[in-house]
mmCIF file of C-alpha atoms and ligand atoms in Angstrom:
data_model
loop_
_atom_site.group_PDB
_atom_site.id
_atom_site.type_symbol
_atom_site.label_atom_id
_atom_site.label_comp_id
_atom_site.label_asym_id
_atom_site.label_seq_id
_atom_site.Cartn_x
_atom_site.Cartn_y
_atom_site.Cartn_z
ATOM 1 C CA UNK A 1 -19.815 38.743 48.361
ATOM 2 C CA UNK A 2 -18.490 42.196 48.505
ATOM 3 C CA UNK A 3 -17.768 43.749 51.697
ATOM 4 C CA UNK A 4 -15.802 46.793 53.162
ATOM 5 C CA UNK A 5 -12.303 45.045 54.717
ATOM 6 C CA UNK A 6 -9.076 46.478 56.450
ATOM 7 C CA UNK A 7 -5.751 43.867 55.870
ATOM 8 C CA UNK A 8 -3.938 47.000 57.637
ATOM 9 C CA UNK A 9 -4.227 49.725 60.660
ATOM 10 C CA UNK A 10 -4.573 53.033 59.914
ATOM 11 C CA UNK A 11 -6.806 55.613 58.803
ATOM 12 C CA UNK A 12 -9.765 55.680 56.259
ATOM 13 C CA UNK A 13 -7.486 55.135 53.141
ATOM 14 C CA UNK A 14 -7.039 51.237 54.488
ATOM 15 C CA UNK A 15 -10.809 51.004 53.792
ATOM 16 C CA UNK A 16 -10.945 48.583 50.929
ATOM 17 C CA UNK A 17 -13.845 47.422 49.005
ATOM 18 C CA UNK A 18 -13.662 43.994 46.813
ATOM 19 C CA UNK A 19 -14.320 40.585 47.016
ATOM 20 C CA UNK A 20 -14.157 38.696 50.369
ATOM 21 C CA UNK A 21 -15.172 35.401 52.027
ATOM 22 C CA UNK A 22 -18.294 34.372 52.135
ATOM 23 C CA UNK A 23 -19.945 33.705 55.412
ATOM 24 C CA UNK A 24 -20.867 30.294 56.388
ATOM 25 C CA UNK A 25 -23.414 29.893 58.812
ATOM 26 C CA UNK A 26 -23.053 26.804 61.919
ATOM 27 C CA UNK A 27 -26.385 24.608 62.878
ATOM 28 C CA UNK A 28 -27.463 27.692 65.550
ATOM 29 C CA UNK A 29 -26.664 30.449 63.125
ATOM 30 C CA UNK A 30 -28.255 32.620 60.027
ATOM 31 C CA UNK A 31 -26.779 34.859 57.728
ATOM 32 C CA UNK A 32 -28.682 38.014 56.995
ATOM 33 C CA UNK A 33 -28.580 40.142 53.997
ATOM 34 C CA UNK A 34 -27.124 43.408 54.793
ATOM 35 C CA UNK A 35 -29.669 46.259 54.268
ATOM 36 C CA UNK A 36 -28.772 48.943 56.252
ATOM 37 C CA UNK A 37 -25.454 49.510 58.627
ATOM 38 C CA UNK A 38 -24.630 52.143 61.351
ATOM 39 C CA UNK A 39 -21.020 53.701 61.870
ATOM 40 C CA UNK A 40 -19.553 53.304 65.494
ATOM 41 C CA UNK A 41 -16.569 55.004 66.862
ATOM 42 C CA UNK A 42 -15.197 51.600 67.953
ATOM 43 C CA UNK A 43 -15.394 50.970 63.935
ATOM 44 C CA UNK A 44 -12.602 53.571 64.066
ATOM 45 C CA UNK A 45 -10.602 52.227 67.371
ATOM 46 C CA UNK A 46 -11.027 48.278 65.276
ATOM 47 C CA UNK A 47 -8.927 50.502 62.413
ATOM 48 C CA UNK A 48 -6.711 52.448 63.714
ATOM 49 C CA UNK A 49 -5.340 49.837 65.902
ATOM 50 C CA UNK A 50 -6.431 50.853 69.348
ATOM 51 C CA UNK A 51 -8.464 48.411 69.504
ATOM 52 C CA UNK A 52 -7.071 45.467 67.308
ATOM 53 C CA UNK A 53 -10.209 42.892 66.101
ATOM 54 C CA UNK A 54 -9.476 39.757 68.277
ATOM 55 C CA UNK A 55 -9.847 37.163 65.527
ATOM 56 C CA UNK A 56 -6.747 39.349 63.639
ATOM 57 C CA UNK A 57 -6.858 40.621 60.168
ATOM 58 C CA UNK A 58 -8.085 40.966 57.376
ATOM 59 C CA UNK A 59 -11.534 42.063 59.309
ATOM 60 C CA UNK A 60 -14.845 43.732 58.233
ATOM 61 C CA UNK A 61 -16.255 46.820 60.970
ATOM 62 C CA UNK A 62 -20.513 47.281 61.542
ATOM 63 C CA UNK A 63 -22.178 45.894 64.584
ATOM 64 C CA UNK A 64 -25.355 47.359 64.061
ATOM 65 C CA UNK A 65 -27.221 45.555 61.352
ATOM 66 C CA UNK A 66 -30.654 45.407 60.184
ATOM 67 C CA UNK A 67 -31.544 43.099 57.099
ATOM 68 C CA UNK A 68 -32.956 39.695 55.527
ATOM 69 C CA UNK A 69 -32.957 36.418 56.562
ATOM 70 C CA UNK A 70 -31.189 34.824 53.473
ATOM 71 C CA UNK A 71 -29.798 31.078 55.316
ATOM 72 C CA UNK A 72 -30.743 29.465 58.118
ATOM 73 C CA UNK A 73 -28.534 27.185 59.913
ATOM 74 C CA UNK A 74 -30.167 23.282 60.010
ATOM 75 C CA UNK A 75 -30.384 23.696 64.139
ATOM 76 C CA UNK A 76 -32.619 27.234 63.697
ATOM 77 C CA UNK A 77 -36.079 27.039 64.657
ATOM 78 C CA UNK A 78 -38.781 30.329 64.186
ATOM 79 C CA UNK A 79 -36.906 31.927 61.729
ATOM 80 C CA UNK A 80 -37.140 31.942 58.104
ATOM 81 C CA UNK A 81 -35.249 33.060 54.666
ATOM 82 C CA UNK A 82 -37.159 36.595 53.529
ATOM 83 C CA UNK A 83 -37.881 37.639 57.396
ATOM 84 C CA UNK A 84 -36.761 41.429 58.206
ATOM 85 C CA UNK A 85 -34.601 41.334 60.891
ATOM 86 C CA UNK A 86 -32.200 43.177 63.828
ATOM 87 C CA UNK A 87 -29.155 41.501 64.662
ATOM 88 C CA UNK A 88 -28.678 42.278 68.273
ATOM 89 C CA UNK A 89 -24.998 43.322 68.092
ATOM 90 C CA UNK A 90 -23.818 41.161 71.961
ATOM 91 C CA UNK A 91 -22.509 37.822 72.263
ATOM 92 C CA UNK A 92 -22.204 35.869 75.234
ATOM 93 C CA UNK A 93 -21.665 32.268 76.281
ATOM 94 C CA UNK A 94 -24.781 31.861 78.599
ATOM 95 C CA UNK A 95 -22.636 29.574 81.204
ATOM 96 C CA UNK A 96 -20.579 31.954 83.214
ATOM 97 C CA UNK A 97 -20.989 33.379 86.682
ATOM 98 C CA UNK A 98 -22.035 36.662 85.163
ATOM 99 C CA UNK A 99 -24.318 35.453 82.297
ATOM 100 C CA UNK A 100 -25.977 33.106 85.027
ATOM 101 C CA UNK A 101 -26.381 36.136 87.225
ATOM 102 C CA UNK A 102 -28.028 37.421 84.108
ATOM 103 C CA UNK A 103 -25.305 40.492 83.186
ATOM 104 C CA UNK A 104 -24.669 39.160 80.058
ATOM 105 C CA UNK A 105 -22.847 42.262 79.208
ATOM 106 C CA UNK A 106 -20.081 41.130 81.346
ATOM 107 C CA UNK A 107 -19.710 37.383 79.836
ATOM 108 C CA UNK A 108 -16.255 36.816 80.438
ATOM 109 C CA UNK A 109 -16.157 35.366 76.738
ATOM 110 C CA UNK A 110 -18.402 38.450 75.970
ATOM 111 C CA UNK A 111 -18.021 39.774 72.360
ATOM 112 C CA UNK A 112 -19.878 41.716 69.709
ATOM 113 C CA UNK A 113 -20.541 41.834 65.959
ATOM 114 C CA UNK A 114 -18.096 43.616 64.085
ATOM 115 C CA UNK A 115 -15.485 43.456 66.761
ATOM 116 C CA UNK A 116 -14.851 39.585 67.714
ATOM 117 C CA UNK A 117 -16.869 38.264 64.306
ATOM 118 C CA UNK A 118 -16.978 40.169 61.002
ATOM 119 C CA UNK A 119 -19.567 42.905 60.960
ATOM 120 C CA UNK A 120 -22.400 44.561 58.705
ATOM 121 C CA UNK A 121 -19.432 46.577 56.293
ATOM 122 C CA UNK A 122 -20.858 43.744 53.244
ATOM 123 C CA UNK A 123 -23.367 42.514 51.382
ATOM 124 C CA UNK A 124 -23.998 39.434 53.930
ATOM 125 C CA UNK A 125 -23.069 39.008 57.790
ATOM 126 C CA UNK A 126 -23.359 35.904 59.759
ATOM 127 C CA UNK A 127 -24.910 36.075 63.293
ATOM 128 C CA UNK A 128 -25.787 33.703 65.690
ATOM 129 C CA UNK A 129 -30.182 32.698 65.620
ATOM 130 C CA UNK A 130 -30.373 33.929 69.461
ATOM 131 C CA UNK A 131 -29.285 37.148 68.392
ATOM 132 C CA UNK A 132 -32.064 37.769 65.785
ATOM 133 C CA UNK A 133 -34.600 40.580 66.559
ATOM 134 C CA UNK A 134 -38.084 40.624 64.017
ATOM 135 C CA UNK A 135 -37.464 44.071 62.616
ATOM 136 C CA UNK A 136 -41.295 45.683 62.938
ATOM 137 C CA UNK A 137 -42.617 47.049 59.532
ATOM 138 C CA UNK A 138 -42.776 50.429 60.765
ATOM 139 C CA UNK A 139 -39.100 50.731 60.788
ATOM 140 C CA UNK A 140 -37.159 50.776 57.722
ATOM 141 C CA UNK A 141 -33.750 48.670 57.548
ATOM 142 C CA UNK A 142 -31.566 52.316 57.760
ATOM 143 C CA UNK A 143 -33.599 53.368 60.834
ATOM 144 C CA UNK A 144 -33.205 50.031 62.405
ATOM 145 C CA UNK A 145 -29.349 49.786 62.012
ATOM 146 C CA UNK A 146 -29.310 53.085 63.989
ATOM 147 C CA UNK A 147 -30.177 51.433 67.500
ATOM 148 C CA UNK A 148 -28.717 48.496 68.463
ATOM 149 C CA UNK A 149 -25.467 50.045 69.748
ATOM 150 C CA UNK A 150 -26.237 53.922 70.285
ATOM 151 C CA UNK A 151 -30.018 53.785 71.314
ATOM 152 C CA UNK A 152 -29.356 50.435 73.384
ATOM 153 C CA UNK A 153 -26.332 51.880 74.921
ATOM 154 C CA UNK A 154 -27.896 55.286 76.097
ATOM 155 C CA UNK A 155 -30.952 53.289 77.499
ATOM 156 C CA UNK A 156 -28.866 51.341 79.149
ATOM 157 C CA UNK A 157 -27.061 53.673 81.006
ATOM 158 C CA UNK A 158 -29.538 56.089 82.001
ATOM 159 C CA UNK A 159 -32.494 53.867 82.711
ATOM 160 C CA UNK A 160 -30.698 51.106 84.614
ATOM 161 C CA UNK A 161 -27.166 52.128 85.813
ATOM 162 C CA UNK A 162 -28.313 55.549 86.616
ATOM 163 C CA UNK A 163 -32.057 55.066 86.784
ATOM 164 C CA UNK A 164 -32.772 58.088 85.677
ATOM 165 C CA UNK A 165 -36.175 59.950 87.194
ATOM 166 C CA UNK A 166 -38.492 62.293 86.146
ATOM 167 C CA UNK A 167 -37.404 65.910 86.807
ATOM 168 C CA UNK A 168 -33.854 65.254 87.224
ATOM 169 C CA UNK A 169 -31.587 66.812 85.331
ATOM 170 C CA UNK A 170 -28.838 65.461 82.971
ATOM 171 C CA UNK A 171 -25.763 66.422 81.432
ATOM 172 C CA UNK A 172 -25.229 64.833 77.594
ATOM 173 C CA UNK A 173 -22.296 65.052 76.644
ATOM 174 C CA UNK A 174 -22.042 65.375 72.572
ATOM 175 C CA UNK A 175 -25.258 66.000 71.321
ATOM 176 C CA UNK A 176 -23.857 65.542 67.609
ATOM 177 C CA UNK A 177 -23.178 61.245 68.230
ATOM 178 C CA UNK A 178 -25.206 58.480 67.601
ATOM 179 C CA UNK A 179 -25.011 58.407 72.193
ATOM 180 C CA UNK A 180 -25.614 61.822 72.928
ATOM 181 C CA UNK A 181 -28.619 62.129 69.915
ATOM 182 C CA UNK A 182 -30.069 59.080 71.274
ATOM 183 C CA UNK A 183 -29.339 59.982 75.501
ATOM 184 C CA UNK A 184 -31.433 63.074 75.208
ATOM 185 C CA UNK A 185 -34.141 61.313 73.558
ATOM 186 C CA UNK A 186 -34.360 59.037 76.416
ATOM 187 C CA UNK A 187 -33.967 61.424 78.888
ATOM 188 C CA UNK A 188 -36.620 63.579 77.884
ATOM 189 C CA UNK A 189 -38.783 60.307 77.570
ATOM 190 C CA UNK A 190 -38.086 59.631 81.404
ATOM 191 C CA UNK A 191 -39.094 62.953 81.489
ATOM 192 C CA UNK A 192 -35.453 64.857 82.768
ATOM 193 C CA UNK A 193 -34.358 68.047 81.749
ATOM 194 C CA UNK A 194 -30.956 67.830 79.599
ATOM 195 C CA UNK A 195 -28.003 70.308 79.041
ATOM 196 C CA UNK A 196 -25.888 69.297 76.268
ATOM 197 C CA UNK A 197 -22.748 69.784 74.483
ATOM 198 C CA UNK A 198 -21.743 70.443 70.687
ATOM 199 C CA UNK A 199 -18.683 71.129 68.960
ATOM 200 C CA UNK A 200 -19.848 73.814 66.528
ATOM 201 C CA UNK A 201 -23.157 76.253 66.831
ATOM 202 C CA UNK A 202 -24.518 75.019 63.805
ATOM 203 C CA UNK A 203 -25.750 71.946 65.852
ATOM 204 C CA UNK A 204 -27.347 73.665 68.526
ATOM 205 C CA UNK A 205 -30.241 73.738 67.028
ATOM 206 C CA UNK A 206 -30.490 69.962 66.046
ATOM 207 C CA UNK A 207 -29.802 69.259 69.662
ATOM 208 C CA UNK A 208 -32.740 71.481 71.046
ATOM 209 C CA UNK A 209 -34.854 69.627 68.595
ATOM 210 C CA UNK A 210 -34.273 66.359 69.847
ATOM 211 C CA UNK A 211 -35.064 67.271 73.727
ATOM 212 C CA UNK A 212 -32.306 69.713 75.357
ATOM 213 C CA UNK A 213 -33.174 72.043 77.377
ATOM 214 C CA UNK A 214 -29.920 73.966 77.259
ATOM 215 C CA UNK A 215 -26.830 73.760 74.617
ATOM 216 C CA UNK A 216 -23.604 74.446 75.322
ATOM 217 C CA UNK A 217 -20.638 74.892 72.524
ATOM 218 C CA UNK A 218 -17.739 73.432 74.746
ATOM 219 C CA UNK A 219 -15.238 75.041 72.449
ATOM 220 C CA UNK A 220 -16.121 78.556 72.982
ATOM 221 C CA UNK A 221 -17.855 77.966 76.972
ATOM 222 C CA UNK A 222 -17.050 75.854 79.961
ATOM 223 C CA UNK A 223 -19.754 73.294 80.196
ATOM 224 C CA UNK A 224 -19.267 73.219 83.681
ATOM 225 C CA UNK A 225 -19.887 76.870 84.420
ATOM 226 C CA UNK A 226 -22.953 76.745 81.983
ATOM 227 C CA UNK A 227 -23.893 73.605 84.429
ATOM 228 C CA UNK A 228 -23.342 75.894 87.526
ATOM 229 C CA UNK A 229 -25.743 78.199 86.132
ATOM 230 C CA UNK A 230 -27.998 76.649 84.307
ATOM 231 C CA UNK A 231 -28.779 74.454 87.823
ATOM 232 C CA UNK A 232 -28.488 77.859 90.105
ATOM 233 C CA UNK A 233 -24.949 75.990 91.108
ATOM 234 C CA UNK A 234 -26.397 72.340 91.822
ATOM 235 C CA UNK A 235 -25.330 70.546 89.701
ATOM 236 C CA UNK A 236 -26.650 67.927 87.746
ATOM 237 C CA UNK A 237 -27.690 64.305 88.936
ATOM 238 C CA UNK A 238 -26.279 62.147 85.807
ATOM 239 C CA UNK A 239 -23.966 62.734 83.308
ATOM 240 C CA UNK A 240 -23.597 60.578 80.109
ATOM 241 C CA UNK A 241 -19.947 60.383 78.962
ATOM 242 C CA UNK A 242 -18.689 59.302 76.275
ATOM 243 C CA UNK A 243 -15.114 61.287 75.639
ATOM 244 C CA UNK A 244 -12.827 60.716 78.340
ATOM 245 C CA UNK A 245 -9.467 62.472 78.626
ATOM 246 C CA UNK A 246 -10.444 66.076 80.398
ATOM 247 C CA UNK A 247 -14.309 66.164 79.275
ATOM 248 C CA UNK A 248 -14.086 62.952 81.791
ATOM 249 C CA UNK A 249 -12.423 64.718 84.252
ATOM 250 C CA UNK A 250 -14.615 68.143 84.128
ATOM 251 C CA UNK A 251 -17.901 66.214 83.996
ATOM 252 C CA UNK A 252 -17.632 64.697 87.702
ATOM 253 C CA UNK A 253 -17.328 68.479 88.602
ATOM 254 C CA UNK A 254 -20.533 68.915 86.799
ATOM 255 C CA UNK A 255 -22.566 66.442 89.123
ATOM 256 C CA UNK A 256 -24.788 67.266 92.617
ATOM 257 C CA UNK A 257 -24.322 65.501 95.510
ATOM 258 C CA UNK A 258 -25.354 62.109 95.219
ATOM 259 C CA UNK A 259 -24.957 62.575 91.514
ATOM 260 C CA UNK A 260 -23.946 59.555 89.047
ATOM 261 C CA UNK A 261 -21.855 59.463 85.868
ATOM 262 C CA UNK A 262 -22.129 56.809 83.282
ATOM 263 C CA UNK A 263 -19.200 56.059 81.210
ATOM 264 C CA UNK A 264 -19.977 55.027 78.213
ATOM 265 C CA UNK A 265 -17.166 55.199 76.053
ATOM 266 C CA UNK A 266 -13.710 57.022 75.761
ATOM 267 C CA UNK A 267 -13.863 58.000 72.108
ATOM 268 C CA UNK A 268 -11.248 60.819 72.617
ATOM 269 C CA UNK A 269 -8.918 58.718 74.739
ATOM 270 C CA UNK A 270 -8.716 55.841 77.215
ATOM 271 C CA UNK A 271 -7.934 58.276 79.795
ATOM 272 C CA UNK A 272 -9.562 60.484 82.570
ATOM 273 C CA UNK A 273 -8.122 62.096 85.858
ATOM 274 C CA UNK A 274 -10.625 61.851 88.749
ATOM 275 C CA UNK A 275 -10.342 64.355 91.878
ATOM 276 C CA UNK A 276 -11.511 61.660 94.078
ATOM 277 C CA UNK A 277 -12.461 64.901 96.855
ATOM 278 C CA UNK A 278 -15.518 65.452 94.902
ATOM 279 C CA UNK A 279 -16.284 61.487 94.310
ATOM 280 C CA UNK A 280 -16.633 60.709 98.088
ATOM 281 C CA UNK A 281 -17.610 64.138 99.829
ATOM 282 C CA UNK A 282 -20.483 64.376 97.463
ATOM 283 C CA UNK A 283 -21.248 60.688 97.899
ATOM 284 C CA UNK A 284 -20.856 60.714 93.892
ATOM 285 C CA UNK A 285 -20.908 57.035 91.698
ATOM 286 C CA UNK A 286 -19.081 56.554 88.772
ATOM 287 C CA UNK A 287 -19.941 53.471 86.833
ATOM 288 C CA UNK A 288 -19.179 52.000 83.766
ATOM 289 C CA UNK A 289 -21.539 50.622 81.030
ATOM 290 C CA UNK A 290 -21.175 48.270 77.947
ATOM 291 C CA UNK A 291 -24.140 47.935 75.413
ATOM 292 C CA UNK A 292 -27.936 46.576 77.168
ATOM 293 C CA UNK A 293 -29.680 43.696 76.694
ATOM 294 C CA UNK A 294 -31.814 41.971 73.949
ATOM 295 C CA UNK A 295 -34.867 42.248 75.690
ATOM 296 C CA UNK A 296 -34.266 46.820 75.879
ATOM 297 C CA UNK A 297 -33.563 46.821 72.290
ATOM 298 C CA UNK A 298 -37.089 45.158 72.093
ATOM 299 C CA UNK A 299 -38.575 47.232 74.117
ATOM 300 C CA UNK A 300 -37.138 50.187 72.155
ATOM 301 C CA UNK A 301 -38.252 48.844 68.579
ATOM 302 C CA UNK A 302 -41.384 48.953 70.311
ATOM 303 C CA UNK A 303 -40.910 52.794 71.216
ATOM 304 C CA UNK A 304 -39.471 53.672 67.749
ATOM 305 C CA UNK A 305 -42.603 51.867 66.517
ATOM 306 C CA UNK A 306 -44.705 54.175 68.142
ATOM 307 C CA UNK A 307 -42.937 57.028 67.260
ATOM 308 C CA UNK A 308 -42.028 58.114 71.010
ATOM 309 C CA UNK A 309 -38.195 57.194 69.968
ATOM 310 C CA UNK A 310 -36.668 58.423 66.730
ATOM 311 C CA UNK A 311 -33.804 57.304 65.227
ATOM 312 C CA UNK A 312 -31.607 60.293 64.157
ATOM 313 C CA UNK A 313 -29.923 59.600 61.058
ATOM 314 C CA UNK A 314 -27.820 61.739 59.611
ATOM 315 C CA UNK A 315 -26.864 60.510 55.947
ATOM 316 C CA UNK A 316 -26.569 56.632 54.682
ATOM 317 C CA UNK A 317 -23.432 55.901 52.360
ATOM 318 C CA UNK A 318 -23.419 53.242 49.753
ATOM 319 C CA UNK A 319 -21.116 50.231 51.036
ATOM 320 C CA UNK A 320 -18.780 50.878 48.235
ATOM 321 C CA UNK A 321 -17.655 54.172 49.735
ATOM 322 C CA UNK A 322 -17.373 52.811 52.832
ATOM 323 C CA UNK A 323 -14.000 54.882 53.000
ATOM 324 C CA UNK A 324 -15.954 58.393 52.559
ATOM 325 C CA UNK A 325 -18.072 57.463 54.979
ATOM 326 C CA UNK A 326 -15.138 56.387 57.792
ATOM 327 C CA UNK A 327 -13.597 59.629 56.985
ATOM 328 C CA UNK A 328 -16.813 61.527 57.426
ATOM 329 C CA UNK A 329 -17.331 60.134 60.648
ATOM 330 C CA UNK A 330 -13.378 60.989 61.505
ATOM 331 C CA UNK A 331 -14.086 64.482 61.069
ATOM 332 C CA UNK A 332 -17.010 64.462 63.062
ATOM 333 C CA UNK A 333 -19.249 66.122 60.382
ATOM 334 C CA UNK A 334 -22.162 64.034 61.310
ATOM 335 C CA UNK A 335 -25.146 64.849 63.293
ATOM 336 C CA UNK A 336 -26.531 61.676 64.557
ATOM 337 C CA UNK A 337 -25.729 58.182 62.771
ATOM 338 C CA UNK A 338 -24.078 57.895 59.437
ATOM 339 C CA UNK A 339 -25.060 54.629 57.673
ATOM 340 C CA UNK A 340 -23.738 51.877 54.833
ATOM 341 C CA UNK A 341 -26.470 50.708 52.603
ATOM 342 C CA UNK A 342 -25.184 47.805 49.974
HETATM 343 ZN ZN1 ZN B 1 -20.901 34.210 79.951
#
């Protein structure tokens, strides 16, 4: 098959597209035929180095995939060459403390496609059977490859780790990402009010569309003052972050009193400075997220189904330029999710 490969770290340019090893699916696994892949910023930290793929090199990025059935392995039962399918991007051993307990997300053998396995950069990607979603109809492959990490992640963390309620108010931070698009879409579906941030003014308007009440550029204003005032100096009750570094360590300023702030990522960096005065006189939590479960990302095909959810895509690439579409992603042009089609 042909896939989208790095042998080295570094930036886009180690993007290669050619030939590379087929997969070969075990007794519990299929492989699906690649129709539609999203972009991730841990696709960039698997690169670059910061995050080195666990199995080693050479190693193929995309863990949110959307596709065919083409094989099924001889153990697979329900599932058949031709289906549409979601390959829900988590993998966990089912036998641990935590898995038993039913966090899955914190397996302690807990891995995910395109990180700890080869990923959706190709042509065909092998996954195992328990991880297969029935793609609805309704939803095309590219819209489909947008959710399992962004729109499962966001749900996630504001419905349960911060379990979110109507007429609170939130704090998104990056409208622009595949998080922040998908955050405020949740958020307005709990029925919160959102402030968000962008990077440039040009996408304030694509982040009032999807839900926010107020935008903020964070370049040219302090999204803490614009917090202050946009809450008559509350503050807001959750925060979705995503950055880390000082956007981290501003955003716990941002919260009210009993407030919570879900970290869902450190995209900019690994780290953040805490004033820990604000985290216990204001009784604030701080806690830490890591994709969802199979049975949300159902529950949100079902939404995106009915058209309550909507994937926000910002441009699909095909595979073979898998390298322009890294480097787009680097320079943070896009507005939502930016996808590989083979
Ligand atoms: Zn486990």
């Amino acid at each position: 098959m042909k896939a989208a490969f790095f042998k080295e770290h570094g930036g886009a340019e180690k993007v290669l597209y050619d030939d590379y090893r087929d997969p070969v699916p075990g007794p519990d696994d299929v492989v699906v035929r690649v129709g539609a892949c999203g972009l991730n910023h841990v696709d960039i930290l698997l690169l670059d180095g910061r995050f080195p793929p666990p199995e080693g090199l050479p190693h193929v990025n995309g863990c949110e995939v959307t596709g065919t059935i083409e094989t099924v392995g001889a153990a697979v039962r329900g599932l058949a060459r031709g289906q549409r399918a979601i390959i829900f991007p988590g993998f966990a051993c089912g036998r641990c403390e935590y898995c038993v307990r039913g966090e899955r997300t914190v397996c302690v053998k807990y891995g995910y496609l395109g990180a700890h396995r080869d990923g959706g950069y190709a042509e065909l990607v092998k996954a195992p059977a328990a991880n297969i979603l029935p793609l609805p109809d309704a939803i095309s492959f590219e819209a489909g490859a947008a959710l399992p990490m962004a729109m499962l992640t966001a749900w996630h963390a504001l419905v349960a780790k911060a379990e979110l309620r109507p007429g609170q108010t939130v704090l998104v931070q990056a409208a622009g990402s595949g998080v922040g698009s998908a955050a405020i879409q949740i958020a307005r579906l709990v029925g919160a009010r959102i402030i968000t941030t962008v990077g440039s003014d040009d996408k304030t308007e694509f982040a009032r569309s999807l839900g926010a009440e107020r935008v903020v550029n964070y370049r040219t204003h302090d999204f803490v003052e614009a917090v202050r005032t946009w809450t008559n100096k509350r503050g807001v009750d959750v925060v979705v972050e995503h950055i880390g570094g000082e956007t981290f360590e501003k955003s716990i300023l941002a919260l009210t009193r009993l407030g919570t702030l879900v970290t869902i990522g450190s995209h900019d960096t690994h780290w953040g400075r805490l004033d820990l005065r604000h985290v216990y006189s204001k009784n604030l939590r701080v806690v830490g997220t890591n994709l969802g479960s199979i049975l949300e990302l159902r529950t949100i095909l079902d939404y995106v189904t009915e058209g309550r959810l909507k994937p926000v895509i910002d441009r699909a690439f095909p595979l073979e330029n898998a390298r322009a579409a890294v480097q787009y992603v680097l320079d943070r042009k896009n507005k939502g999710k930016v996808l590989l089609v083979p």
